[in-house]
Amino acid sequence: MERCLAGDTEAFHGLVERYQERLYRVAYRYLRHREDAREVCQETFARAFARLSTYDPGRPFGTWLLAVAANLARDLLRRRARRGTVTAGERLGLVPGGERPEARAEDREEAERLRRAVDGLDPEKRLAVLLRYYEGMSIAEIAAVTGVAPGTLKVRLFRARRELLEKLGER
Amino acid sequence: MKPDRLLLLVEDYLDGTLSPRDRETFERALRVRPDLRAEVEACRRLSRLAAREPGPAVPGDLGEAVRRRLPRRSPRAARVVPLLAAAAAAAVLVLVFPLSPPSPLSSAPRTAGPGHARGAVSPHALADWLAQAENAGPRDAGWLAAEAREIGLLARVRAALREASGPRRRFLAAAEDLLVQVENDPGFLSLADEARVVSLARLP
């Protein structure tokens, strides 16, 4: 990280290698669109590189990157909504991306039901749920990424759980 | 309906961030409140289910695509080179015209950009400029750069940066980067997006 902050481009590529999978995973799950997720990742790294001087080394770099990506993804979603160009197939999860072959059929089915339920949440709840349950981030980390107060996040997650469990037929 | 306080502590309980006293209260309530136990179990169940979903395959060429998108030189190096060139040019001018009297033009009022009246510099000059930049179109970077030059915005930002700290410092550093980019690239196409990012950095 010190080499990156000193302007070492090759060192930055090391960070790209380290964080690209997580970034793409979150972007794809949020947008449900491969090309958009790819674009968000590229733009995130490009902006992060251009703005390294604004990075506070006291914060985790991954959280900072996710914050940039979350802003870009939200903007993209808003623009997409304005244009009315949601791709139905990908939005409904009909393009699953890569899958681990060892995943059992029933596990996949249950996970698939949850995924569809998550896709039906509004964007703010969806992002909170993705970061919390899919990425396993703490409330403090999610607050840092989204810029939303922890108390608001907890209410948002509580309501999202209600919706998800209802859709899963468990409440 | 807003959930009660204990239901909102479920996430903190699972994160292990409750104070010892709150944790004790929470665990006491867990023993007598089925709804609270159900909430904790719901969180754990969602995490377990989510973990079963296979992640998407990351495009194999993503790293390479990012590499192509980044400048070959670091942003700092990219900034330093034009500055060195400018310094060298200034040195040449001083050497060539060491005793030239000031030109009468140097104190003449500068011309304004399209449709933008010039008056006293507002104390909120940077915020005003950013607000305009956020709405910039493809051909606006040129006059926005001229406007920034006219009110000496970059110099003001740099002066403020020397005394700033914490989030304000980060905001001003981002603004400085943006002003340098606009200055160096009159066809700066993503100006509006970049300005929005800088404006966001101003928020606490």
JSON list of N, CA and C in Angstrom, two decimals, chain B residues 46-115:
[
{"chain": "B", "resi": 46, "resn": "LEU", "atom": "N", "xyz": [-29.99, -16.44, 7.06]},
{"chain": "B", "resi": 46, "resn": "LEU", "atom": "CA", "xyz": [-29.73, -15.68, 5.83]},
{"chain": "B", "resi": 46, "resn": "LEU", "atom": "C", "xyz": [-28.25, -15.75, 5.45]},
{"chain": "B", "resi": 47, "resn": "SER", "atom": "N", "xyz": [-27.38, -15.66, 6.46]},
{"chain": "B", "resi": 47, "resn": "SER", "atom": "CA", "xyz": [-25.94, -15.74, 6.17]},
{"chain": "B", "resi": 47, "resn": "SER", "atom": "C", "xyz": [-25.58, -17.11, 5.62]},
{"chain": "B", "resi": 48, "resn": "ARG", "atom": "N", "xyz": [-26.17, -18.17, 6.23]},
{"chain": "B", "resi": 48, "resn": "ARG", "atom": "CA", "xyz": [-25.87, -19.53, 5.75]},
{"chain": "B", "resi": 48, "resn": "ARG", "atom": "C", "xyz": [-26.35, -19.71, 4.30]},
{"chain": "B", "resi": 49, "resn": "LEU", "atom": "N", "xyz": [-27.58, -19.25, 4.05]},
{"chain": "B", "resi": 49, "resn": "LEU", "atom": "CA", "xyz": [-28.15, -19.38, 2.70]},
{"chain": "B", "resi": 49, "resn": "LEU", "atom": "C", "xyz": [-27.32, -18.60, 1.68]},
{"chain": "B", "resi": 50, "resn": "ALA", "atom": "N", "xyz": [-26.96, -17.39, 2.08]},
{"chain": "B", "resi": 50, "resn": "ALA", "atom": "CA", "xyz": [-26.20, -16.53, 1.15]},
{"chain": "B", "resi": 50, "resn": "ALA", "atom": "C", "xyz": [-24.86, -17.19, 0.82]},
{"chain": "B", "resi": 51, "resn": "ALA", "atom": "N", "xyz": [-24.26, -17.84, 1.82]},
{"chain": "B", "resi": 51, "resn": "ALA", "atom": "CA", "xyz": [-22.96, -18.46, 1.59]},
{"chain": "B", "resi": 51, "resn": "ALA", "atom": "C", "xyz": [-23.06, -19.61, 0.59]},
{"chain": "B", "resi": 52, "resn": "ARG", "atom": "N", "xyz": [-24.27, -20.15, 0.41]},
{"chain": "B", "resi": 52, "resn": "ARG", "atom": "CA", "xyz": [-24.43, -21.27, -0.54]},
{"chain": "B", "resi": 52, "resn": "ARG", "atom": "C", "xyz": [-24.52, -20.79, -1.98]},
{"chain": "B", "resi": 53, "resn": "GLU", "atom": "N", "xyz": [-24.81, -19.51, -2.15]},
{"chain": "B", "resi": 53, "resn": "GLU", "atom": "CA", "xyz": [-24.95, -19.05, -3.54]},
{"chain": "B", "resi": 53, "resn": "GLU", "atom": "C", "xyz": [-23.57, -18.93, -4.18]},
{"chain": "B", "resi": 54, "resn": "PRO", "atom": "N", "xyz": [-23.37, -19.64, -5.27]},
{"chain": "B", "resi": 54, "resn": "PRO", "atom": "CA", "xyz": [-22.06, -19.55, -5.91]},
{"chain": "B", "resi": 54, "resn": "PRO", "atom": "C", "xyz": [-21.84, -18.13, -6.41]},
{"chain": "B", "resi": 55, "resn": "GLY", "atom": "N", "xyz": [-20.63, -17.65, -6.21]},
{"chain": "B", "resi": 55, "resn": "GLY", "atom": "CA", "xyz": [-20.33, -16.29, -6.69]},
{"chain": "B", "resi": 55, "resn": "GLY", "atom": "C", "xyz": [-20.24, -16.28, -8.21]},
{"chain": "B", "resi": 56, "resn": "PRO", "atom": "N", "xyz": [-20.40, -15.11, -8.81]},
{"chain": "B", "resi": 56, "resn": "PRO", "atom": "CA", "xyz": [-20.28, -15.03, -10.26]},
{"chain": "B", "resi": 56, "resn": "PRO", "atom": "C", "xyz": [-18.84, -15.25, -10.68]},
{"chain": "B", "resi": 57, "resn": "ALA", "atom": "N", "xyz": [-18.67, -15.76, -11.86]},
{"chain": "B", "resi": 57, "resn": "ALA", "atom": "CA", "xyz": [-17.31, -15.92, -12.38]},
{"chain": "B", "resi": 57, "resn": "ALA", "atom": "C", "xyz": [-16.78, -14.55, -12.78]},
{"chain": "B", "resi": 58, "resn": "VAL", "atom": "N", "xyz": [-15.63, -14.20, -12.22]},
{"chain": "B", "resi": 58, "resn": "VAL", "atom": "CA", "xyz": [-15.04, -12.89, -12.56]},
{"chain": "B", "resi": 58, "resn": "VAL", "atom": "C", "xyz": [-14.47, -12.98, -13.98]},
{"chain": "B", "resi": 59, "resn": "PRO", "atom": "N", "xyz": [-14.77, -12.01, -14.84]},
{"chain": "B", "resi": 59, "resn": "PRO", "atom": "CA", "xyz": [-14.22, -12.05, -16.20]},
{"chain": "B", "resi": 59, "resn": "PRO", "atom": "C", "xyz": [-12.70, -12.19, -16.14]},
{"chain": "B", "resi": 60, "resn": "GLY", "atom": "N", "xyz": [-12.19, -13.15, -16.90]},
{"chain": "B", "resi": 60, "resn": "GLY", "atom": "CA", "xyz": [-10.76, -13.44, -16.84]},
{"chain": "B", "resi": 60, "resn": "GLY", "atom": "C", "xyz": [-9.88, -12.26, -17.22]},
{"chain": "B", "resi": 61, "resn": "ASP", "atom": "N", "xyz": [-10.42, -11.36, -18.04]},
{"chain": "B", "resi": 61, "resn": "ASP", "atom": "CA", "xyz": [-9.58, -10.26, -18.53]},
{"chain": "B", "resi": 61, "resn": "ASP", "atom": "C", "xyz": [-9.85, -8.95, -17.79]},
{"chain": "B", "resi": 62, "resn": "LEU", "atom": "N", "xyz": [-10.54, -9.05, -16.65]},
{"chain": "B", "resi": 62, "resn": "LEU", "atom": "CA", "xyz": [-10.87, -7.81, -15.93]},
{"chain": "B", "resi": 62, "resn": "LEU", "atom": "C", "xyz": [-9.62, -7.05, -15.49]},
{"chain": "B", "resi": 63, "resn": "GLY", "atom": "N", "xyz": [-8.66, -7.81, -14.91]},
{"chain": "B", "resi": 63, "resn": "GLY", "atom": "CA", "xyz": [-7.42, -7.17, -14.45]},
{"chain": "B", "resi": 63, "resn": "GLY", "atom": "C", "xyz": [-6.71, -6.47, -15.61]},
{"chain": "B", "resi": 64, "resn": "GLU", "atom": "N", "xyz": [-6.68, -7.13, -16.75]},
{"chain": "B", "resi": 64, "resn": "GLU", "atom": "CA", "xyz": [-6.00, -6.57, -17.91]},
{"chain": "B", "resi": 64, "resn": "GLU", "atom": "C", "xyz": [-6.74, -5.33, -18.42]},
{"chain": "B", "resi": 65, "resn": "ALA", "atom": "N", "xyz": [-8.09, -5.40, -18.38]},
{"chain": "B", "resi": 65, "resn": "ALA", "atom": "CA", "xyz": [-8.89, -4.25, -18.83]},
{"chain": "B", "resi": 65, "resn": "ALA", "atom": "C", "xyz": [-8.62, -3.05, -17.93]},
{"chain": "B", "resi": 66, "resn": "VAL", "atom": "N", "xyz": [-8.50, -3.30, -16.63]},
{"chain": "B", "resi": 66, "resn": "VAL", "atom": "CA", "xyz": [-8.19, -2.20, -15.70]},
{"chain": "B", "resi": 66, "resn": "VAL", "atom": "C", "xyz": [-6.81, -1.65, -16.01]},
{"chain": "B", "resi": 67, "resn": "ARG", "atom": "N", "xyz": [-5.88, -2.57, -16.25]},
{"chain": "B", "resi": 67, "resn": "ARG", "atom": "CA", "xyz": [-4.49, -2.15, -16.55]},
{"chain": "B", "resi": 67, "resn": "ARG", "atom": "C", "xyz": [-4.46, -1.22, -17.76]},
{"chain": "B", "resi": 68, "resn": "ARG", "atom": "N", "xyz": [-5.26, -1.58, -18.81]},
{"chain": "B", "resi": 68, "resn": "ARG", "atom": "CA", "xyz": [-5.29, -0.75, -20.02]},
{"chain": "B", "resi": 68, "resn": "ARG", "atom": "C", "xyz": [-5.89, 0.62, -19.74]},
{"chain": "B", "resi": 69, "resn": "ARG", "atom": "N", "xyz": [-6.78, 0.66, -18.76]},
{"chain": "B", "resi": 69, "resn": "ARG", "atom": "CA", "xyz": [-7.50, 1.91, -18.49]},
{"chain": "B", "resi": 69, "resn": "ARG", "atom": "C", "xyz": [-6.67, 2.90, -17.67]},
{"chain": "B", "resi": 70, "resn": "LEU", "atom": "N", "xyz": [-5.72, 2.36, -16.91]},
{"chain": "B", "resi": 70, "resn": "LEU", "atom": "CA", "xyz": [-4.94, 3.26, -16.06]},
{"chain": "B", "resi": 70, "resn": "LEU", "atom": "C", "xyz": [-3.85, 3.95, -16.86]},
{"chain": "B", "resi": 71, "resn": "PRO", "atom": "N", "xyz": [-3.50, 5.17, -16.45]},
{"chain": "B", "resi": 71, "resn": "PRO", "atom": "CA", "xyz": [-2.39, 5.84, -17.14]},
{"chain": "B", "resi": 71, "resn": "PRO", "atom": "C", "xyz": [-1.09, 5.09, -16.87]},
{"chain": "B", "resi": 72, "resn": "ARG", "atom": "N", "xyz": [-0.16, 5.17, -17.78]},
{"chain": "B", "resi": 72, "resn": "ARG", "atom": "CA", "xyz": [1.12, 4.48, -17.57]},
{"chain": "B", "resi": 72, "resn": "ARG", "atom": "C", "xyz": [1.89, 5.10, -16.42]},
{"chain": "B", "resi": 73, "resn": "ARG", "atom": "N", "xyz": [1.79, 6.43, -16.35]},
{"chain": "B", "resi": 73, "resn": "ARG", "atom": "CA", "xyz": [2.46, 7.10, -15.24]},
{"chain": "B", "resi": 73, "resn": "ARG", "atom": "C", "xyz": [1.50, 7.24, -14.09]},
{"chain": "B", "resi": 74, "resn": "SER", "atom": "N", "xyz": [2.02, 7.40, -12.89]},
{"chain": "B", "resi": 74, "resn": "SER", "atom": "CA", "xyz": [1.16, 7.60, -11.75]},
{"chain": "B", "resi": 74, "resn": "SER", "atom": "C", "xyz": [0.54, 8.99, -11.85]},
{"chain": "B", "resi": 75, "resn": "PRO", "atom": "N", "xyz": [-0.63, 9.21, -11.18]},
{"chain": "B", "resi": 75, "resn": "PRO", "atom": "CA", "xyz": [-1.23, 10.55, -11.23]},
{"chain": "B", "resi": 75, "resn": "PRO", "atom": "C", "xyz": [-0.27, 11.61, -10.71]},
{"chain": "B", "resi": 76, "resn": "ARG", "atom": "N", "xyz": [0.51, 11.22, -9.67]},
{"chain": "B", "resi": 76, "resn": "ARG", "atom": "CA", "xyz": [1.43, 12.23, -9.12]},
{"chain": "B", "resi": 76, "resn": "ARG", "atom": "C", "xyz": [2.48, 12.61, -10.15]},
{"chain": "B", "resi": 77, "resn": "ALA", "atom": "N", "xyz": [3.04, 11.56, -10.80]},
{"chain": "B", "resi": 77, "resn": "ALA", "atom": "CA", "xyz": [4.04, 11.84, -11.82]},
{"chain": "B", "resi": 77, "resn": "ALA", "atom": "C", "xyz": [3.43, 12.67, -12.93]},
{"chain": "B", "resi": 78, "resn": "ALA", "atom": "N", "xyz": [2.18, 12.33, -13.31]},
{"chain": "B", "resi": 78, "resn": "ALA", "atom": "CA", "xyz": [1.52, 13.05, -14.39]},
{"chain": "B", "resi": 78, "resn": "ALA", "atom": "C", "xyz": [1.34, 14.52, -14.03]},
{"chain": "B", "resi": 79, "resn": "ARG", "atom": "N", "xyz": [1.14, 14.78, -12.73]},
{"chain": "B", "resi": 79, "resn": "ARG", "atom": "CA", "xyz": [0.98, 16.18, -12.33]},
{"chain": "B", "resi": 79, "resn": "ARG", "atom": "C", "xyz": [2.31, 16.89, -12.25]},
{"chain": "B", "resi": 80, "resn": "VAL", "atom": "N", "xyz": [3.33, 16.14, -11.81]},
{"chain": "B", "resi": 80, "resn": "VAL", "atom": "CA", "xyz": [4.62, 16.77, -11.57]},
{"chain": "B", "resi": 80, "resn": "VAL", "atom": "C", "xyz": [5.26, 17.22, -12.88]},
{"chain": "B", "resi": 81, "resn": "VAL", "atom": "N", "xyz": [5.14, 16.39, -13.95]},
{"chain": "B", "resi": 81, "resn": "VAL", "atom": "CA", "xyz": [5.81, 16.72, -15.21]},
{"chain": "B", "resi": 81, "resn": "VAL", "atom": "C", "xyz": [5.35, 18.06, -15.77]},
{"chain": "B", "resi": 82, "resn": "PRO", "atom": "N", "xyz": [4.01, 18.29, -15.93]},
{"chain": "B", "resi": 82, "resn": "PRO", "atom": "CA", "xyz": [3.61, 19.61, -16.44]},
{"chain": "B", "resi": 82, "resn": "PRO", "atom": "C", "xyz": [4.04, 20.75, -15.52]},
{"chain": "B", "resi": 83, "resn": "LEU", "atom": "N", "xyz": [4.04, 20.48, -14.23]},
{"chain": "B", "resi": 83, "resn": "LEU", "atom": "CA", "xyz": [4.45, 21.54, -13.30]},
{"chain": "B", "resi": 83, "resn": "LEU", "atom": "C", "xyz": [5.92, 21.87, -13.51]},
{"chain": "B", "resi": 84, "resn": "LEU", "atom": "N", "xyz": [6.74, 20.79, -13.69]},
{"chain": "B", "resi": 84, "resn": "LEU", "atom": "CA", "xyz": [8.16, 21.03, -13.94]},
{"chain": "B", "resi": 84, "resn": "LEU", "atom": "C", "xyz": [8.35, 21.80, -15.24]},
{"chain": "B", "resi": 85, "resn": "ALA", "atom": "N", "xyz": [7.55, 21.42, -16.26]},
{"chain": "B", "resi": 85, "resn": "ALA", "atom": "CA", "xyz": [7.64, 22.10, -17.55]},
{"chain": "B", "resi": 85, "resn": "ALA", "atom": "C", "xyz": [7.27, 23.57, -17.39]},
{"chain": "B", "resi": 86, "resn": "ALA", "atom": "N", "xyz": [6.20, 23.82, -16.61]},
{"chain": "B", "resi": 86, "resn": "ALA", "atom": "CA", "xyz": [5.77, 25.21, -16.40]},
{"chain": "B", "resi": 86, "resn": "ALA", "atom": "C", "xyz": [6.86, 25.99, -15.65]},
{"chain": "B", "resi": 87, "resn": "ALA", "atom": "N", "xyz": [7.46, 25.32, -14.66]},
{"chain": "B", "resi": 87, "resn": "ALA", "atom": "CA", "xyz": [8.50, 25.99, -13.89]},
{"chain": "B", "resi": 87, "resn": "ALA", "atom": "C", "xyz": [9.69, 26.33, -14.79]},
{"chain": "B", "resi": 88, "resn": "ALA", "atom": "N", "xyz": [10.02, 25.35, -15.66]},
{"chain": "B", "resi": 88, "resn": "ALA", "atom": "CA", "xyz": [11.14, 25.58, -16.58]},
{"chain": "B", "resi": 88, "resn": "ALA", "atom": "C", "xyz": [10.83, 26.75, -17.50]},
{"chain": "B", "resi": 89, "resn": "ALA", "atom": "N", "xyz": [9.58, 26.78, -18.01]},
{"chain": "B", "resi": 89, "resn": "ALA", "atom": "CA", "xyz": [9.18, 27.87, -18.92]},
{"chain": "B", "resi": 89, "resn": "ALA", "atom": "C", "xyz": [9.25, 29.21, -18.19]},
{"chain": "B", "resi": 90, "resn": "ALA", "atom": "N", "xyz": [8.81, 29.20, -16.93]},
{"chain": "B", "resi": 90, "resn": "ALA", "atom": "CA", "xyz": [8.84, 30.44, -16.15]},
{"chain": "B", "resi": 90, "resn": "ALA", "atom": "C", "xyz": [10.28, 30.91, -15.95]},
{"chain": "B", "resi": 91, "resn": "ALA", "atom": "N", "xyz": [11.16, 29.93, -15.70]},
{"chain": "B", "resi": 91, "resn": "ALA", "atom": "CA", "xyz": [12.57, 30.27, -15.49]},
{"chain": "B", "resi": 91, "resn": "ALA", "atom": "C", "xyz": [13.15, 30.90, -16.75]},
{"chain": "B", "resi": 92, "resn": "VAL", "atom": "N", "xyz": [12.78, 30.32, -17.89]},
{"chain": "B", "resi": 92, "resn": "VAL", "atom": "CA", "xyz": [13.26, 30.86, -19.17]},
{"chain": "B", "resi": 92, "resn": "VAL", "atom": "C", "xyz": [12.77, 32.29, -19.34]},
{"chain": "B", "resi": 93, "resn": "LEU", "atom": "N", "xyz": [11.51, 32.54, -19.03]},
{"chain": "B", "resi": 93, "resn": "LEU", "atom": "CA", "xyz": [10.96, 33.90, -19.18]},
{"chain": "B", "resi": 93, "resn": "LEU", "atom": "C", "xyz": [11.71, 34.89, -18.29]},
{"chain": "B", "resi": 94, "resn": "VAL", "atom": "N", "xyz": [11.99, 34.45, -17.07]},
{"chain": "B", "resi": 94, "resn": "VAL", "atom": "CA", "xyz": [12.70, 35.35, -16.14]},
{"chain": "B", "resi": 94, "resn": "VAL", "atom": "C", "xyz": [14.09, 35.66, -16.69]},
{"chain": "B", "resi": 95, "resn": "LEU", "atom": "N", "xyz": [14.72, 34.61, -17.26]},
{"chain": "B", "resi": 95, "resn": "LEU", "atom": "CA", "xyz": [16.07, 34.83, -17.79]},
{"chain": "B", "resi": 95, "resn": "LEU", "atom": "C", "xyz": [16.04, 35.75, -19.01]},
{"chain": "B", "resi": 96, "resn": "VAL", "atom": "N", "xyz": [15.03, 35.58, -19.87]},
{"chain": "B", "resi": 96, "resn": "VAL", "atom": "CA", "xyz": [14.97, 36.36, -21.11]},
{"chain": "B", "resi": 96, "resn": "VAL", "atom": "C", "xyz": [14.52, 37.79, -20.85]},
{"chain": "B", "resi": 97, "resn": "PHE", "atom": "N", "xyz": [13.54, 37.95, -19.97]},
{"chain": "B", "resi": 97, "resn": "PHE", "atom": "CA", "xyz": [13.04, 39.32, -19.70]},
{"chain": "B", "resi": 97, "resn": "PHE", "atom": "C", "xyz": [13.21, 39.68, -18.22]},
{"chain": "B", "resi": 98, "resn": "PRO", "atom": "N", "xyz": [14.46, 39.74, -17.77]},
{"chain": "B", "resi": 98, "resn": "PRO", "atom": "CA", "xyz": [14.67, 39.92, -16.33]},
{"chain": "B", "resi": 98, "resn": "PRO", "atom": "C", "xyz": [14.19, 41.27, -15.81]},
{"chain": "B", "resi": 99, "resn": "LEU", "atom": "N", "xyz": [14.20, 42.28, -16.61]},
{"chain": "B", "resi": 99, "resn": "LEU", "atom": "CA", "xyz": [13.89, 43.61, -16.07]},
{"chain": "B", "resi": 99, "resn": "LEU", "atom": "C", "xyz": [12.69, 44.25, -16.76]},
{"chain": "B", "resi": 100, "resn": "SER", "atom": "N", "xyz": [11.91, 43.43, -17.47]},
{"chain": "B", "resi": 100, "resn": "SER", "atom": "CA", "xyz": [10.77, 44.01, -18.19]},
{"chain": "B", "resi": 100, "resn": "SER", "atom": "C", "xyz": [9.80, 44.66, -17.22]},
{"chain": "B", "resi": 101, "resn": "PRO", "atom": "N", "xyz": [9.30, 45.86, -17.55]},
{"chain": "B", "resi": 101, "resn": "PRO", "atom": "CA", "xyz": [8.29, 46.47, -16.69]},
{"chain": "B", "resi": 101, "resn": "PRO", "atom": "C", "xyz": [6.98, 45.71, -16.84]},
{"chain": "B", "resi": 102, "resn": "PRO", "atom": "N", "xyz": [6.10, 45.79, -15.84]},
{"chain": "B", "resi": 102, "resn": "PRO", "atom": "CA", "xyz": [4.84, 45.07, -15.95]},
{"chain": "B", "resi": 102, "resn": "PRO", "atom": "C", "xyz": [4.03, 45.59, -17.14]},
{"chain": "B", "resi": 103, "resn": "SER", "atom": "N", "xyz": [3.42, 44.67, -17.86]},
{"chain": "B", "resi": 103, "resn": "SER", "atom": "CA", "xyz": [2.61, 45.06, -19.01]},
{"chain": "B", "resi": 103, "resn": "SER", "atom": "C", "xyz": [1.33, 45.72, -18.52]},
{"chain": "B", "resi": 104, "resn": "PRO", "atom": "N", "xyz": [0.89, 46.77, -19.23]},
{"chain": "B", "resi": 104, "resn": "PRO", "atom": "CA", "xyz": [-0.37, 47.39, -18.83]},
{"chain": "B", "resi": 104, "resn": "PRO", "atom": "C", "xyz": [-1.52, 46.39, -18.88]},
{"chain": "B", "resi": 105, "resn": "LEU", "atom": "N", "xyz": [-1.39, 45.35, -19.72]},
{"chain": "B", "resi": 105, "resn": "LEU", "atom": "CA", "xyz": [-2.46, 44.36, -19.84]},
{"chain": "B", "resi": 105, "resn": "LEU", "atom": "C", "xyz": [-2.62, 43.53, -18.57]},
{"chain": "B", "resi": 106, "resn": "SER", "atom": "N", "xyz": [-1.51, 43.43, -17.83]},
{"chain": "B", "resi": 106, "resn": "SER", "atom": "CA", "xyz": [-1.57, 42.52, -16.69]},
{"chain": "B", "resi": 106, "resn": "SER", "atom": "C", "xyz": [-2.55, 42.98, -15.63]},
{"chain": "B", "resi": 107, "resn": "SER", "atom": "N", "xyz": [-2.86, 44.29, -15.62]},
{"chain": "B", "resi": 107, "resn": "SER", "atom": "CA", "xyz": [-3.81, 44.75, -14.61]},
{"chain": "B", "resi": 107, "resn": "SER", "atom": "C", "xyz": [-5.20, 44.99, -15.20]},
{"chain": "B", "resi": 108, "resn": "ALA", "atom": "N", "xyz": [-5.34, 44.70, -16.50]},
{"chain": "B", "resi": 108, "resn": "ALA", "atom": "CA", "xyz": [-6.65, 44.89, -17.12]},
{"chain": "B", "resi": 108, "resn": "ALA", "atom": "C", "xyz": [-7.60, 43.78, -16.69]},
{"chain": "B", "resi": 109, "resn": "PRO", "atom": "N", "xyz": [-8.92, 44.09, -16.63]},
{"chain": "B", "resi": 109, "resn": "PRO", "atom": "CA", "xyz": [-9.86, 43.04, -16.24]},
{"chain": "B", "resi": 109, "resn": "PRO", "atom": "C", "xyz": [-9.87, 41.93, -17.28]},
{"chain": "B", "resi": 110, "resn": "ARG", "atom": "N", "xyz": [-9.93, 40.68, -16.79]},
{"chain": "B", "resi": 110, "resn": "ARG", "atom": "CA", "xyz": [-9.96, 39.56, -17.72]},
{"chain": "B", "resi": 110, "resn": "ARG", "atom": "C", "xyz": [-11.37, 39.32, -18.23]},
{"chain": "B", "resi": 111, "resn": "THR", "atom": "N", "xyz": [-11.44, 38.72, -19.39]},
{"chain": "B", "resi": 111, "resn": "THR", "atom": "CA", "xyz": [-12.76, 38.50, -19.98]},
{"chain": "B", "resi": 111, "resn": "THR", "atom": "C", "xyz": [-13.48, 37.35, -19.29]},
{"chain": "B", "resi": 112, "resn": "ALA", "atom": "N", "xyz": [-14.80, 37.47, -19.27]},
{"chain": "B", "resi": 112, "resn": "ALA", "atom": "CA", "xyz": [-15.59, 36.44, -18.61]},
{"chain": "B", "resi": 112, "resn": "ALA", "atom": "C", "xyz": [-15.90, 35.30, -19.55]},
{"chain": "B", "resi": 113, "resn": "GLY", "atom": "N", "xyz": [-16.24, 34.15, -18.98]},
{"chain": "B", "resi": 113, "resn": "GLY", "atom": "CA", "xyz": [-16.65, 32.98, -19.75]},
{"chain": "B", "resi": 113, "resn": "GLY", "atom": "C", "xyz": [-18.08, 33.19, -20.22]},
{"chain": "B", "resi": 114, "resn": "PRO", "atom": "N", "xyz": [-18.60, 32.25, -21.00]},
{"chain": "B", "resi": 114, "resn": "PRO", "atom": "CA", "xyz": [-19.92, 32.43, -21.61]},
{"chain": "B", "resi": 114, "resn": "PRO", "atom": "C", "xyz": [-21.03, 32.54, -20.58]},
{"chain": "B", "resi": 115, "resn": "GLY", "atom": "N", "xyz": [-21.61, 33.71, -20.55]},
{"chain": "B", "resi": 115, "resn": "GLY", "atom": "CA", "xyz": [-22.81, 33.88, -19.73]},
{"chain": "B", "resi": 115, "resn": "GLY", "atom": "C", "xyz": [-22.59, 33.91, -18.24]}
]
